CSV table of C-alpha atoms in Angstrom, one decimal:
chain,number,residue,atom,x,y,z
A,28,MET,CA,0.9,23.0,61.1
A,29,THR,CA,-2.2,22.3,62.9
A,30,LYS,CA,-5.5,24.4,63.1
A,31,TYR,CA,-4.9,24.2,66.9
A,32,SER,CA,-1.3,25.6,66.6
A,33,ILE,CA,-2.7,28.5,64.4
A,34,PHE,CA,-5.5,29.3,66.8
A,35,ARG,CA,-2.9,29.2,69.8
A,36,THR,CA,-0.6,31.6,67.9
A,37,ARG,CA,-3.5,34.1,67.0
A,38,ARG,CA,-4.9,33.8,70.9
A,39,PHE,CA,-1.4,34.4,72.1
A,40,PHE,CA,-0.9,37.5,69.9
A,41,VAL,CA,-4.4,39.0,70.6
A,42,SER,CA,-3.9,38.4,74.4
A,43,PHE,CA,-0.7,40.5,74.4
A,44,ILE,CA,-2.2,43.3,72.3
A,45,SER,CA,-5.0,43.4,74.5
A,46,GLY,CA,-3.1,43.2,77.5
A,47,ILE,CA,-0.8,46.3,76.4
A,48,THR,CA,-3.9,48.2,75.4
A,49,PHE,CA,-5.3,47.6,79.0
A,50,ILE,CA,-2.4,48.5,80.8
A,51,LEU,CA,-1.9,51.9,78.6
A,52,PHE,CA,-5.6,52.8,79.2
A,53,LEU,CA,-5.5,52.0,83.0
A,54,TYR,CA,-2.3,53.5,83.8
A,55,PRO,CA,-2.2,57.2,83.4
A,56,PRO,CA,1.3,57.9,83.5
A,57,ALA,CA,1.6,55.7,80.1
A,58,PHE,CA,0.1,58.5,78.3
A,59,ALA,CA,3.1,61.1,79.4
A,60,GLY,CA,4.4,62.1,76.1
A,61,PRO,CA,8.0,62.1,75.2
A,62,ASP,CA,10.1,65.0,74.2
A,63,GLY,CA,9.2,66.5,70.8
A,64,GLY,CA,11.4,68.5,68.4
A,65,ILE,CA,13.7,67.7,65.8
A,66,GLU,CA,15.7,64.3,66.3
A,67,SER,CA,17.2,61.3,64.5
A,68,LYS,CA,17.3,57.7,65.6
A,69,VAL,CA,18.6,54.5,64.2
A,70,SER,CA,17.9,51.1,65.5
A,71,PHE,CA,19.3,47.5,65.2
A,72,ASN,CA,17.1,44.3,66.3
A,73,ILE,CA,17.1,40.8,66.0
A,74,ALA,CA,14.1,38.3,66.5
A,75,TRP,CA,13.1,34.7,66.4
A,76,GLU,CA,10.1,34.6,63.8
A,77,ARG,CA,7.7,31.9,63.3
A,78,LEU,CA,6.0,31.3,59.9
A,79,GLN,CA,2.8,29.3,59.4
A,80,TYR,CA,2.2,28.7,55.8
A,81,LYS,CA,-0.8,27.1,54.1
A,82,GLU,CA,-2.3,26.8,50.9
A,83,ARG,CA,-5.9,25.8,49.4
A,84,GLU,CA,-6.7,24.5,45.7
A,85,PRO,CA,-10.3,23.4,45.8
A,86,ASP,CA,-10.3,22.5,42.2
A,87,THR,CA,-7.9,19.7,42.7
A,88,ARG,CA,-8.8,19.2,46.5
A,89,LEU,CA,-5.3,19.9,47.6
A,90,ASP,CA,-4.2,21.4,50.6
A,91,ALA,CA,-0.7,22.1,52.0
A,92,LYS,CA,0.4,23.2,55.5
A,93,ALA,CA,3.8,24.1,57.1
A,94,GLU,CA,5.3,25.7,59.9
A,95,LEU,CA,9.0,26.7,60.4
A,96,ASP,CA,11.1,29.2,62.4
A,97,ASN,CA,13.6,31.8,61.4
A,98,MET,CA,16.1,34.2,63.1
A,99,VAL,CA,15.8,37.8,61.4
A,100,VAL,CA,17.6,40.8,61.8
A,101,GLY,CA,16.2,44.4,61.3
A,102,ILE,CA,17.7,48.0,60.8
A,103,GLU,CA,15.7,51.1,61.1
A,104,GLY,CA,16.1,54.7,60.8
A,105,VAL,CA,13.9,57.8,61.3
A,106,LYS,CA,14.3,61.6,60.9
A,107,ARG,CA,11.8,63.6,62.7
A,108,TRP,CA,11.1,67.3,62.2
A,109,GLU,CA,8.2,69.3,63.6
A,110,HIS,CA,5.6,68.6,61.3
A,111,LEU,CA,7.1,65.7,59.2
A,112,PHE,CA,9.0,62.5,59.9
A,113,LEU,CA,10.7,60.1,57.2
A,114,GLY,CA,11.7,56.7,57.8
A,115,ALA,CA,13.2,53.3,56.3
A,116,ARG,CA,13.3,49.8,57.4
A,117,PHE,CA,15.3,46.6,56.4
A,118,THR,CA,14.1,43.4,57.6
A,119,PHE,CA,15.9,40.1,56.3
A,120,PRO,CA,16.3,36.3,57.6
A,121,ILE,CA,19.9,35.5,58.9
A,122,SER,CA,19.0,31.6,59.5
A,123,ARG,CA,16.2,29.6,58.0
A,124,GLU,CA,14.8,26.5,59.4
A,125,SER,CA,13.7,23.4,57.1
A,126,GLY,CA,10.4,22.6,58.0
A,127,ARG,CA,8.0,19.7,56.7
A,128,GLU,CA,5.4,20.6,54.3
A,129,GLU,CA,2.5,18.3,54.3
A,130,VAL,CA,0.0,17.8,51.3
A,131,THR,CA,-3.5,16.3,51.4
A,132,LEU,CA,-5.8,15.1,48.7
A,133,SER,CA,-9.3,15.2,49.9
A,134,GLY,CA,-8.0,15.5,53.6
A,135,LYS,CA,-5.7,12.3,53.1
A,136,THR,CA,-2.0,12.8,53.1
A,137,TYR,CA,-0.6,12.4,49.5
A,138,GLN,CA,2.4,14.5,49.7
A,139,GLY,CA,5.5,15.5,52.1
A,140,ASN,CA,8.4,17.5,51.4
A,141,ALA,CA,11.1,19.7,53.2
A,142,LEU,CA,10.4,23.6,53.0
A,143,GLU,CA,12.8,26.4,53.6
A,144,MET,CA,10.9,29.8,53.6
A,145,GLY,CA,12.7,33.3,54.0
A,146,TRP,CA,11.0,36.6,53.8
A,147,THR,CA,12.9,39.7,53.1
A,148,ARG,CA,11.1,43.3,53.4
A,149,ILE,CA,12.3,46.7,52.7
A,150,ASP,CA,9.9,49.6,53.8
A,151,GLY,CA,9.9,53.5,53.2
A,152,PHE,CA,7.6,55.8,54.7
A,153,VAL,CA,6.5,59.5,55.2
A,154,GLY,CA,4.2,60.4,58.2
A,155,TYR,CA,2.9,63.6,60.1
A,156,PRO,CA,3.7,63.6,64.0
A,157,LEU,CA,-0.1,64.3,64.9
A,158,ARG,CA,0.3,63.4,68.7
A,159,TYR,CA,3.1,61.5,70.3
A,160,TRP,CA,0.6,58.5,70.7
A,161,ILE,CA,-0.9,58.5,67.1
A,162,ASN,CA,1.3,59.4,64.1
A,163,PRO,CA,-0.3,58.4,60.7
A,164,TYR,CA,2.1,57.6,58.0
A,165,MET,CA,2.1,56.0,54.3
A,166,GLY,CA,4.9,54.6,52.0
A,167,PHE,CA,5.9,51.6,50.2
A,168,ARG,CA,7.0,48.1,51.0
A,169,TRP,CA,9.3,46.0,48.8
A,170,SER,CA,8.9,42.3,49.7
A,171,GLU,CA,10.5,39.0,48.5
A,172,VAL,CA,9.3,35.5,49.8
A,173,ARG,CA,11.6,32.6,48.8
A,174,GLN,CA,10.2,29.3,49.3
A,175,GLU,CA,13.0,26.1,48.3
A,176,ARG,CA,11.3,22.6,48.3
A,177,LYS,CA,13.1,19.3,48.2
A,178,ASN,CA,13.2,15.6,49.4
A,179,PHE,CA,9.7,15.1,48.0
A,180,VAL,CA,7.7,11.8,48.9
A,181,ILE,CA,4.7,11.7,46.8
A,182,ALA,CA,2.2,9.0,47.4
A,183,GLY,CA,4.9,7.2,49.6
A,184,THR,CA,7.4,7.1,46.7
A,185,PRO,CA,10.5,9.3,47.2
A,186,VAL,CA,11.1,11.6,44.1
A,187,THR,CA,14.1,13.4,43.2
A,188,LEU,CA,12.8,17.0,42.7
A,189,GLN,CA,13.7,20.6,44.0
A,190,SER,CA,11.9,23.6,43.1
A,191,VAL,CA,12.4,27.3,44.2
A,192,GLU,CA,9.4,29.7,44.2
A,193,GLU,CA,9.7,33.5,44.4
A,194,LEU,CA,7.2,36.1,45.2
A,195,LYS,CA,8.1,39.6,44.9
A,196,SER,CA,5.9,42.3,45.2
A,197,LEU,CA,5.6,46.3,45.8
A,198,SER,CA,3.1,47.5,48.1
A,199,LEU,CA,1.3,50.6,49.3
A,200,LEU,CA,1.9,51.0,53.1
A,201,PHE,CA,-0.7,52.8,55.2
A,202,GLY,CA,0.5,52.8,59.1
A,203,MET,CA,-0.2,54.1,62.4
A,204,GLY,CA,2.4,54.5,65.5
A,205,GLY,CA,3.0,56.1,68.6
A,206,VAL,CA,5.1,56.2,71.8
A,207,GLY,CA,4.6,56.9,75.2
A,208,ASN,CA,6.3,56.9,78.9
A,209,PHE,CA,5.3,54.5,81.8
A,210,THR,CA,7.9,56.3,83.9
A,211,PRO,CA,11.0,58.7,82.9
A,212,ARG,CA,13.1,55.6,81.9
A,213,TRP,CA,10.4,53.2,80.7
A,214,THR,CA,8.7,53.8,77.4
A,215,TRP,CA,6.2,51.9,75.3
A,216,ASN,CA,5.7,52.0,71.5
A,217,TYR,CA,3.2,50.2,69.0
A,218,ARG,CA,2.7,50.4,65.2
A,219,ALA,CA,-0.1,48.9,63.2
A,220,GLU,CA,0.1,48.6,59.3
A,221,LEU,CA,-1.7,47.5,56.0
A,222,PHE,CA,-0.1,46.7,52.9
A,223,LEU,CA,-1.8,46.8,49.4
A,224,PRO,CA,0.0,45.3,46.5
A,225,LEU,CA,0.6,47.3,43.4
A,226,SER,CA,2.9,44.9,41.3
A,227,VAL,CA,3.3,41.4,42.0
A,228,LYS,CA,5.7,38.7,40.1
A,229,VAL,CA,5.7,35.0,41.1
A,230,THR,CA,8.2,32.7,39.5
A,231,ASN,CA,8.6,29.0,40.2
A,232,THR,CA,11.6,26.8,38.6
A,233,ALA,CA,9.4,23.6,38.5
A,234,LEU,CA,7.0,25.7,36.2
A,235,PRO,CA,9.5,27.5,33.7
A,236,GLY,CA,7.5,30.1,31.7
A,237,PHE,CA,4.5,30.0,33.9
A,238,GLU,CA,3.1,33.5,34.7
A,239,PRO,CA,0.0,33.5,37.2
A,240,SER,CA,-2.8,36.0,36.7
A,241,ASP,CA,-4.9,37.8,39.3
A,242,LYS,CA,-2.2,38.2,41.9
A,243,SER,CA,-4.3,40.5,44.4
A,244,GLY,CA,-3.8,40.2,48.2
A,245,HIS,CA,-3.0,42.2,51.3
A,246,MET,CA,-0.9,42.3,54.5
A,247,LEU,CA,-1.7,43.2,58.0
A,248,GLU,CA,1.1,43.7,60.7
A,249,LEU,CA,0.8,44.7,64.4
A,250,LYS,CA,4.0,45.3,66.7
A,251,GLY,CA,4.2,46.7,70.1
A,252,GLY,CA,7.5,46.9,72.5
A,253,ILE,CA,8.7,48.3,75.8
A,254,ASN,CA,12.0,50.0,76.1
A,255,TYR,CA,14.3,51.0,78.9
A,256,LEU,CA,16.5,54.5,78.5
A,257,PHE,CA,20.0,54.0,79.7
A,258,THR,CA,20.8,57.6,78.6
A,259,ASP,CA,19.1,60.5,76.8
A,260,SER,CA,20.6,58.7,73.6
A,261,LEU,CA,20.8,55.2,74.2
A,262,TYR,CA,17.8,52.7,75.0
A,263,SER,CA,17.0,49.2,74.6
A,264,GLY,CA,14.1,46.8,75.1
A,265,PHE,CA,12.0,43.9,73.7
A,266,PHE,CA,9.4,43.8,71.1
A,267,LEU,CA,6.5,41.4,70.0
A,268,TYR,CA,4.9,41.5,66.3
A,269,GLY,CA,2.5,39.5,64.3
A,270,GLY,CA,0.6,39.6,61.0
A,271,TRP,CA,-0.9,38.0,58.1
A,272,MET,CA,-0.2,37.9,54.6
A,273,HIS,CA,-2.9,36.7,52.1
A,274,TRP,CA,-2.9,35.9,48.3
A,275,ASN,CA,-6.1,35.1,46.4
A,276,GLY,CA,-4.3,33.1,44.0
A,277,SER,CA,-5.0,32.9,40.1
A,278,GLN,CA,-7.0,31.2,37.5
A,279,TRP,CA,-5.6,28.4,35.5
A,280,ASN,CA,-3.3,29.7,32.8
A,281,SER,CA,-1.9,27.9,30.0
A,282,PHE,CA,2.2,27.8,29.3
A,283,ASP,CA,4.8,25.9,27.3
A,284,ARG,CA,4.1,22.6,29.4
A,285,GLY,CA,0.2,22.7,29.9
A,286,ARG,CA,-1.7,24.4,32.4
A,287,ALA,CA,-1.4,25.5,36.2
A,288,LYS,CA,-2.5,28.0,38.6
A,289,TRP,CA,-1.0,29.7,41.8
A,290,PRO,CA,-3.2,28.5,44.8
A,291,GLU,CA,-4.7,30.8,47.2
A,292,ASN,CA,-2.0,30.9,50.5
A,293,ASP,CA,-1.8,32.5,53.7
A,294,THR,CA,1.3,33.1,55.7
A,295,TYR,CA,0.8,33.8,59.6
A,296,TYR,CA,3.7,34.9,61.4
A,297,LEU,CA,4.8,36.0,65.0
A,298,GLY,CA,8.0,37.2,66.2
A,299,VAL,CA,9.7,38.3,69.3
A,300,GLY,CA,13.1,40.2,69.8
A,301,LEU,CA,15.4,42.6,71.2
A,302,ASN,CA,16.4,45.9,69.9
A,303,ILE,CA,18.7,48.8,70.6
A,304,PHE,CA,18.3,52.6,69.7
A,305,TYR,CA,20.6,55.3,69.3
A,306,LYS,CA,19.0,58.6,69.1
A,307,PHE,CA,20.8,62.1,68.2
């Protein structure tokens, strides 16, 4: 992964969100409200998701970068009443590409290895339907990131080594979402979410017994989509989403085999996909 590729992904995502916002505010029918009242809906989606991962460790002057693609599937259900709505989402990878992680020491290549990275998340939330285009909600996210590393080449020498790092977290979810109509058949939707971790557990098979400290961080995610209504109950469309998951890393901690730390790391992600909804 290069700085240019990260910048290009961010720029594309920002341009998309800005374009959607421009259309919504300059096209008055976009604020036509959908029908309210009691309703339930379920949705299924499939998406291509690009992950850009990097680590920083200033104490040892080591930096790591990787870029890979996954296919993910999502299932969501929402029940809405006049003054309340409840929802749940489940997103998980169905295929994981093996990308190449490059580690540099003081800016020079020191290590390379294959990296597979899968991210599963489950969200549950409750909210208040304030307006059709602005609906605040809050809840929890359970998240599991699994990184598998193998085929190591260290200082030019192949090394027979394999490791699995798992990051499991439970976070508070704060969100805002909304929907509207371009026309009677075309609709738009969006959501913006912030996640603040409550509980974090990190394990690494290469460091048995090591438990990092100070596992603070945050996650941000934005999503926008456009749907076409085939009937009053069935509609489908496409969506684009992106976000940033940041972990501050830990201090140096002692364990049975010596001392280690969990480095500061970031994951930028961008996804595009298709979904289908059924409302009843």
